[in-house]
């Protein structure tokens, strides 16, 4: 008896999102934003939470106004929470690795808007959630971005030892 390999069909919506993200990374931010917004309209607020999370996450990156970027990142977090809130059919493992990046993006948004306390709060959440990241290039990149943002917040006048991140290295003499 021949064994059958179970293959997962590609997710057409995620494929479409990925194609638009490549357009954005290629430098066409306006067209990427337009196409992502078209997908959002097509999907609607009641669309699959994984699709909405992914789409909102990338839509945030195409925004010119930090307040708009924050609004899309909040939509992404809200959709991710729908996947982890215990609803029937929800798969928490599908998004556990998203949380560090989602919280990091929110922290960066709040910093751009001059809301340092909110930035610190979300950066703390990002650091805590980073344990879910794999030891690969993506995980290393997110952890490095968290560390960079921690340093930026400290350089903006945050006193050392306030409990939200690792202490700074002191120069040795």
JSON list of N, CA and C in Angstrom, two decimals, residues 78-120:
[
{"chain": "A", "resi": 78, "resn": "UNK", "atom": "N", "xyz": [-5.47, 42.97, 17.40]},
{"chain": "A", "resi": 78, "resn": "UNK", "atom": "CA", "xyz": [-6.84, 42.54, 17.71]},
{"chain": "A", "resi": 78, "resn": "UNK", "atom": "C", "xyz": [-7.19, 41.25, 16.97]},
{"chain": "A", "resi": 79, "resn": "UNK", "atom": "N", "xyz": [-6.81, 41.16, 15.71]},
{"chain": "A", "resi": 79, "resn": "UNK", "atom": "CA", "xyz": [-7.07, 39.94, 14.94]},
{"chain": "A", "resi": 79, "resn": "UNK", "atom": "C", "xyz": [-6.27, 38.77, 15.50]},
{"chain": "A", "resi": 80, "resn": "UNK", "atom": "N", "xyz": [-5.02, 39.01, 15.90]},
{"chain": "A", "resi": 80, "resn": "UNK", "atom": "CA", "xyz": [-4.21, 37.95, 16.49]},
{"chain": "A", "resi": 80, "resn": "UNK", "atom": "C", "xyz": [-4.85, 37.44, 17.78]},
{"chain": "A", "resi": 81, "resn": "UNK", "atom": "N", "xyz": [-5.39, 38.35, 18.56]},
{"chain": "A", "resi": 81, "resn": "UNK", "atom": "CA", "xyz": [-6.04, 37.95, 19.81]},
{"chain": "A", "resi": 81, "resn": "UNK", "atom": "C", "xyz": [-7.27, 37.09, 19.56]},
{"chain": "A", "resi": 82, "resn": "UNK", "atom": "N", "xyz": [-7.94, 37.30, 18.43]},
{"chain": "A", "resi": 82, "resn": "UNK", "atom": "CA", "xyz": [-9.08, 36.45, 18.09]},
{"chain": "A", "resi": 82, "resn": "UNK", "atom": "C", "xyz": [-8.64, 35.00, 17.88]},
{"chain": "A", "resi": 83, "resn": "UNK", "atom": "N", "xyz": [-7.42, 34.83, 17.44]},
{"chain": "A", "resi": 83, "resn": "UNK", "atom": "CA", "xyz": [-6.90, 33.48, 17.20]},
{"chain": "A", "resi": 83, "resn": "UNK", "atom": "C", "xyz": [-6.45, 32.80, 18.48]},
{"chain": "A", "resi": 84, "resn": "UNK", "atom": "N", "xyz": [-6.26, 33.57, 19.54]},
{"chain": "A", "resi": 84, "resn": "UNK", "atom": "CA", "xyz": [-5.74, 32.99, 20.78]},
{"chain": "A", "resi": 84, "resn": "UNK", "atom": "C", "xyz": [-6.71, 33.11, 21.95]},
{"chain": "A", "resi": 85, "resn": "UNK", "atom": "N", "xyz": [-7.94, 33.52, 21.70]},
{"chain": "A", "resi": 85, "resn": "UNK", "atom": "CA", "xyz": [-8.86, 33.77, 22.81]},
{"chain": "A", "resi": 85, "resn": "UNK", "atom": "C", "xyz": [-9.74, 32.58, 23.18]},
{"chain": "A", "resi": 86, "resn": "UNK", "atom": "N", "xyz": [-9.42, 31.40, 22.68]},
{"chain": "A", "resi": 86, "resn": "UNK", "atom": "CA", "xyz": [-10.15, 30.20, 23.07]},
{"chain": "A", "resi": 86, "resn": "UNK", "atom": "C", "xyz": [-11.43, 29.95, 22.29]},
{"chain": "A", "resi": 87, "resn": "UNK", "atom": "N", "xyz": [-11.65, 30.70, 21.24]},
{"chain": "A", "resi": 87, "resn": "UNK", "atom": "CA", "xyz": [-12.83, 30.46, 20.42]},
{"chain": "A", "resi": 87, "resn": "UNK", "atom": "C", "xyz": [-12.72, 29.10, 19.74]},
{"chain": "A", "resi": 88, "resn": "UNK", "atom": "N", "xyz": [-13.85, 28.47, 19.47]},
{"chain": "A", "resi": 88, "resn": "UNK", "atom": "CA", "xyz": [-13.81, 27.20, 18.74]},
{"chain": "A", "resi": 88, "resn": "UNK", "atom": "C", "xyz": [-13.12, 27.39, 17.39]},
{"chain": "A", "resi": 89, "resn": "UNK", "atom": "N", "xyz": [-12.19, 26.50, 17.10]},
{"chain": "A", "resi": 89, "resn": "UNK", "atom": "CA", "xyz": [-11.46, 26.57, 15.84]},
{"chain": "A", "resi": 89, "resn": "UNK", "atom": "C", "xyz": [-10.25, 27.48, 15.87]},
{"chain": "A", "resi": 90, "resn": "UNK", "atom": "N", "xyz": [-10.04, 28.20, 16.98]},
{"chain": "A", "resi": 90, "resn": "UNK", "atom": "CA", "xyz": [-8.90, 29.08, 17.08]},
{"chain": "A", "resi": 90, "resn": "UNK", "atom": "C", "xyz": [-7.63, 28.25, 17.29]},
{"chain": "A", "resi": 91, "resn": "UNK", "atom": "N", "xyz": [-6.55, 28.68, 16.68]},
{"chain": "A", "resi": 91, "resn": "UNK", "atom": "CA", "xyz": [-5.27, 27.97, 16.79]},
{"chain": "A", "resi": 91, "resn": "UNK", "atom": "C", "xyz": [-4.23, 28.92, 17.35]},
{"chain": "A", "resi": 92, "resn": "UNK", "atom": "N", "xyz": [-4.02, 28.93, 18.67]},
{"chain": "A", "resi": 92, "resn": "UNK", "atom": "CA", "xyz": [-3.06, 29.85, 19.27]},
{"chain": "A", "resi": 92, "resn": "UNK", "atom": "C", "xyz": [-1.65, 29.69, 18.72]},
{"chain": "A", "resi": 93, "resn": "UNK", "atom": "N", "xyz": [-1.26, 28.49, 18.36]},
{"chain": "A", "resi": 93, "resn": "UNK", "atom": "CA", "xyz": [0.10, 28.28, 17.85]},
{"chain": "A", "resi": 93, "resn": "UNK", "atom": "C", "xyz": [0.32, 28.97, 16.51]},
{"chain": "A", "resi": 94, "resn": "UNK", "atom": "N", "xyz": [-0.77, 29.28, 15.81]},
{"chain": "A", "resi": 94, "resn": "UNK", "atom": "CA", "xyz": [-0.65, 29.91, 14.49]},
{"chain": "A", "resi": 94, "resn": "UNK", "atom": "C", "xyz": [-0.08, 31.32, 14.59]},
{"chain": "A", "resi": 95, "resn": "UNK", "atom": "N", "xyz": [-0.25, 31.98, 15.74]},
{"chain": "A", "resi": 95, "resn": "UNK", "atom": "CA", "xyz": [0.19, 33.36, 15.84]},
{"chain": "A", "resi": 95, "resn": "UNK", "atom": "C", "xyz": [1.14, 33.64, 17.00]},
{"chain": "A", "resi": 96, "resn": "UNK", "atom": "N", "xyz": [1.47, 32.66, 17.79]},
{"chain": "A", "resi": 96, "resn": "UNK", "atom": "CA", "xyz": [2.34, 32.89, 18.95]},
{"chain": "A", "resi": 96, "resn": "UNK", "atom": "C", "xyz": [3.62, 33.60, 18.55]},
{"chain": "A", "resi": 97, "resn": "UNK", "atom": "N", "xyz": [4.18, 33.23, 17.43]},
{"chain": "A", "resi": 97, "resn": "UNK", "atom": "CA", "xyz": [5.42, 33.86, 16.96]},
{"chain": "A", "resi": 97, "resn": "UNK", "atom": "C", "xyz": [5.22, 35.25, 16.39]},
{"chain": "A", "resi": 98, "resn": "UNK", "atom": "N", "xyz": [3.96, 35.66, 16.16]},
{"chain": "A", "resi": 98, "resn": "UNK", "atom": "CA", "xyz": [3.68, 37.02, 15.67]},
{"chain": "A", "resi": 98, "resn": "UNK", "atom": "C", "xyz": [3.77, 38.07, 16.76]},
{"chain": "A", "resi": 99, "resn": "UNK", "atom": "N", "xyz": [3.44, 37.66, 17.99]},
{"chain": "A", "resi": 99, "resn": "UNK", "atom": "CA", "xyz": [3.31, 38.64, 19.07]},
{"chain": "A", "resi": 99, "resn": "UNK", "atom": "C", "xyz": [4.55, 39.50, 19.30]},
{"chain": "A", "resi": 100, "resn": "UNK", "atom": "N", "xyz": [5.76, 38.95, 19.29]},
{"chain": "A", "resi": 100, "resn": "UNK", "atom": "CA", "xyz": [6.91, 39.83, 19.51]},
{"chain": "A", "resi": 100, "resn": "UNK", "atom": "C", "xyz": [6.97, 40.96, 18.48]},
{"chain": "A", "resi": 101, "resn": "UNK", "atom": "N", "xyz": [6.74, 40.64, 17.23]},
{"chain": "A", "resi": 101, "resn": "UNK", "atom": "CA", "xyz": [6.77, 41.66, 16.18]},
{"chain": "A", "resi": 101, "resn": "UNK", "atom": "C", "xyz": [5.59, 42.62, 16.29]},
{"chain": "A", "resi": 102, "resn": "UNK", "atom": "N", "xyz": [4.40, 42.09, 16.62]},
{"chain": "A", "resi": 102, "resn": "UNK", "atom": "CA", "xyz": [3.24, 42.97, 16.77]},
{"chain": "A", "resi": 102, "resn": "UNK", "atom": "C", "xyz": [3.47, 43.97, 17.90]},
{"chain": "A", "resi": 103, "resn": "UNK", "atom": "N", "xyz": [3.93, 43.50, 19.04]},
{"chain": "A", "resi": 103, "resn": "UNK", "atom": "CA", "xyz": [4.19, 44.40, 20.16]},
{"chain": "A", "resi": 103, "resn": "UNK", "atom": "C", "xyz": [5.33, 45.37, 19.86]},
{"chain": "A", "resi": 104, "resn": "UNK", "atom": "N", "xyz": [6.36, 44.89, 19.19]},
{"chain": "A", "resi": 104, "resn": "UNK", "atom": "CA", "xyz": [7.47, 45.75, 18.80]},
{"chain": "A", "resi": 104, "resn": "UNK", "atom": "C", "xyz": [6.99, 46.87, 17.89]},
{"chain": "A", "resi": 105, "resn": "UNK", "atom": "N", "xyz": [6.16, 46.54, 16.91]},
{"chain": "A", "resi": 105, "resn": "UNK", "atom": "CA", "xyz": [5.65, 47.57, 16.00]},
{"chain": "A", "resi": 105, "resn": "UNK", "atom": "C", "xyz": [4.81, 48.59, 16.76]},
{"chain": "A", "resi": 106, "resn": "UNK", "atom": "N", "xyz": [4.00, 48.13, 17.70]},
{"chain": "A", "resi": 106, "resn": "UNK", "atom": "CA", "xyz": [3.20, 49.06, 18.49]},
{"chain": "A", "resi": 106, "resn": "UNK", "atom": "C", "xyz": [4.10, 49.96, 19.33]},
{"chain": "A", "resi": 107, "resn": "UNK", "atom": "N", "xyz": [5.15, 49.39, 19.91]},
{"chain": "A", "resi": 107, "resn": "UNK", "atom": "CA", "xyz": [6.09, 50.20, 20.69]},
{"chain": "A", "resi": 107, "resn": "UNK", "atom": "C", "xyz": [6.72, 51.28, 19.81]},
{"chain": "A", "resi": 108, "resn": "UNK", "atom": "N", "xyz": [7.12, 50.92, 18.60]},
{"chain": "A", "resi": 108, "resn": "UNK", "atom": "CA", "xyz": [7.72, 51.89, 17.68]},
{"chain": "A", "resi": 108, "resn": "UNK", "atom": "C", "xyz": [6.70, 52.96, 17.29]},
{"chain": "A", "resi": 109, "resn": "UNK", "atom": "N", "xyz": [5.45, 52.55, 17.06]},
{"chain": "A", "resi": 109, "resn": "UNK", "atom": "CA", "xyz": [4.39, 53.52, 16.72]},
{"chain": "A", "resi": 109, "resn": "UNK", "atom": "C", "xyz": [4.22, 54.53, 17.85]},
{"chain": "A", "resi": 110, "resn": "UNK", "atom": "N", "xyz": [4.11, 54.02, 19.07]},
{"chain": "A", "resi": 110, "resn": "UNK", "atom": "CA", "xyz": [3.92, 54.92, 20.21]},
{"chain": "A", "resi": 110, "resn": "UNK", "atom": "C", "xyz": [5.11, 55.86, 20.40]},
{"chain": "A", "resi": 111, "resn": "UNK", "atom": "N", "xyz": [6.32, 55.36, 20.15]},
{"chain": "A", "resi": 111, "resn": "UNK", "atom": "CA", "xyz": [7.49, 56.22, 20.25]},
{"chain": "A", "resi": 111, "resn": "UNK", "atom": "C", "xyz": [7.43, 57.33, 19.21]},
{"chain": "A", "resi": 112, "resn": "UNK", "atom": "N", "xyz": [7.04, 57.00, 17.99]},
{"chain": "A", "resi": 112, "resn": "UNK", "atom": "CA", "xyz": [6.90, 58.03, 16.94]},
{"chain": "A", "resi": 112, "resn": "UNK", "atom": "C", "xyz": [5.90, 59.09, 17.33]},
{"chain": "A", "resi": 113, "resn": "UNK", "atom": "N", "xyz": [4.89, 58.69, 18.09]},
{"chain": "A", "resi": 113, "resn": "UNK", "atom": "CA", "xyz": [3.84, 59.62, 18.51]},
{"chain": "A", "resi": 113, "resn": "UNK", "atom": "C", "xyz": [4.17, 60.33, 19.83]},
{"chain": "A", "resi": 114, "resn": "UNK", "atom": "N", "xyz": [5.39, 60.06, 20.36]},
{"chain": "A", "resi": 114, "resn": "UNK", "atom": "CA", "xyz": [5.83, 60.71, 21.59]},
{"chain": "A", "resi": 114, "resn": "UNK", "atom": "C", "xyz": [5.20, 60.14, 22.84]},
{"chain": "A", "resi": 115, "resn": "UNK", "atom": "N", "xyz": [4.66, 58.95, 22.75]},
{"chain": "A", "resi": 115, "resn": "UNK", "atom": "CA", "xyz": [4.01, 58.31, 23.90]},
{"chain": "A", "resi": 115, "resn": "UNK", "atom": "C", "xyz": [4.96, 57.25, 24.46]},
{"chain": "A", "resi": 116, "resn": "UNK", "atom": "N", "xyz": [5.98, 57.71, 25.16]},
{"chain": "A", "resi": 116, "resn": "UNK", "atom": "CA", "xyz": [7.06, 56.84, 25.63]},
{"chain": "A", "resi": 116, "resn": "UNK", "atom": "C", "xyz": [6.59, 55.78, 26.62]},
{"chain": "A", "resi": 117, "resn": "UNK", "atom": "N", "xyz": [5.65, 56.12, 27.50]},
{"chain": "A", "resi": 117, "resn": "UNK", "atom": "CA", "xyz": [5.19, 55.12, 28.47]},
{"chain": "A", "resi": 117, "resn": "UNK", "atom": "C", "xyz": [4.49, 53.96, 27.76]},
{"chain": "A", "resi": 118, "resn": "UNK", "atom": "N", "xyz": [3.67, 54.27, 26.77]},
{"chain": "A", "resi": 118, "resn": "UNK", "atom": "CA", "xyz": [3.00, 53.21, 26.00]},
{"chain": "A", "resi": 118, "resn": "UNK", "atom": "C", "xyz": [4.04, 52.42, 25.21]},
{"chain": "A", "resi": 119, "resn": "UNK", "atom": "N", "xyz": [5.05, 53.11, 24.70]},
{"chain": "A", "resi": 119, "resn": "UNK", "atom": "CA", "xyz": [6.12, 52.43, 23.96]},
{"chain": "A", "resi": 119, "resn": "UNK", "atom": "C", "xyz": [6.84, 51.44, 24.87]},
{"chain": "A", "resi": 120, "resn": "UNK", "atom": "N", "xyz": [7.18, 51.86, 26.07]},
{"chain": "A", "resi": 120, "resn": "UNK", "atom": "CA", "xyz": [7.86, 50.98, 27.03]},
{"chain": "A", "resi": 120, "resn": "UNK", "atom": "C", "xyz": [7.00, 49.77, 27.38]}
]
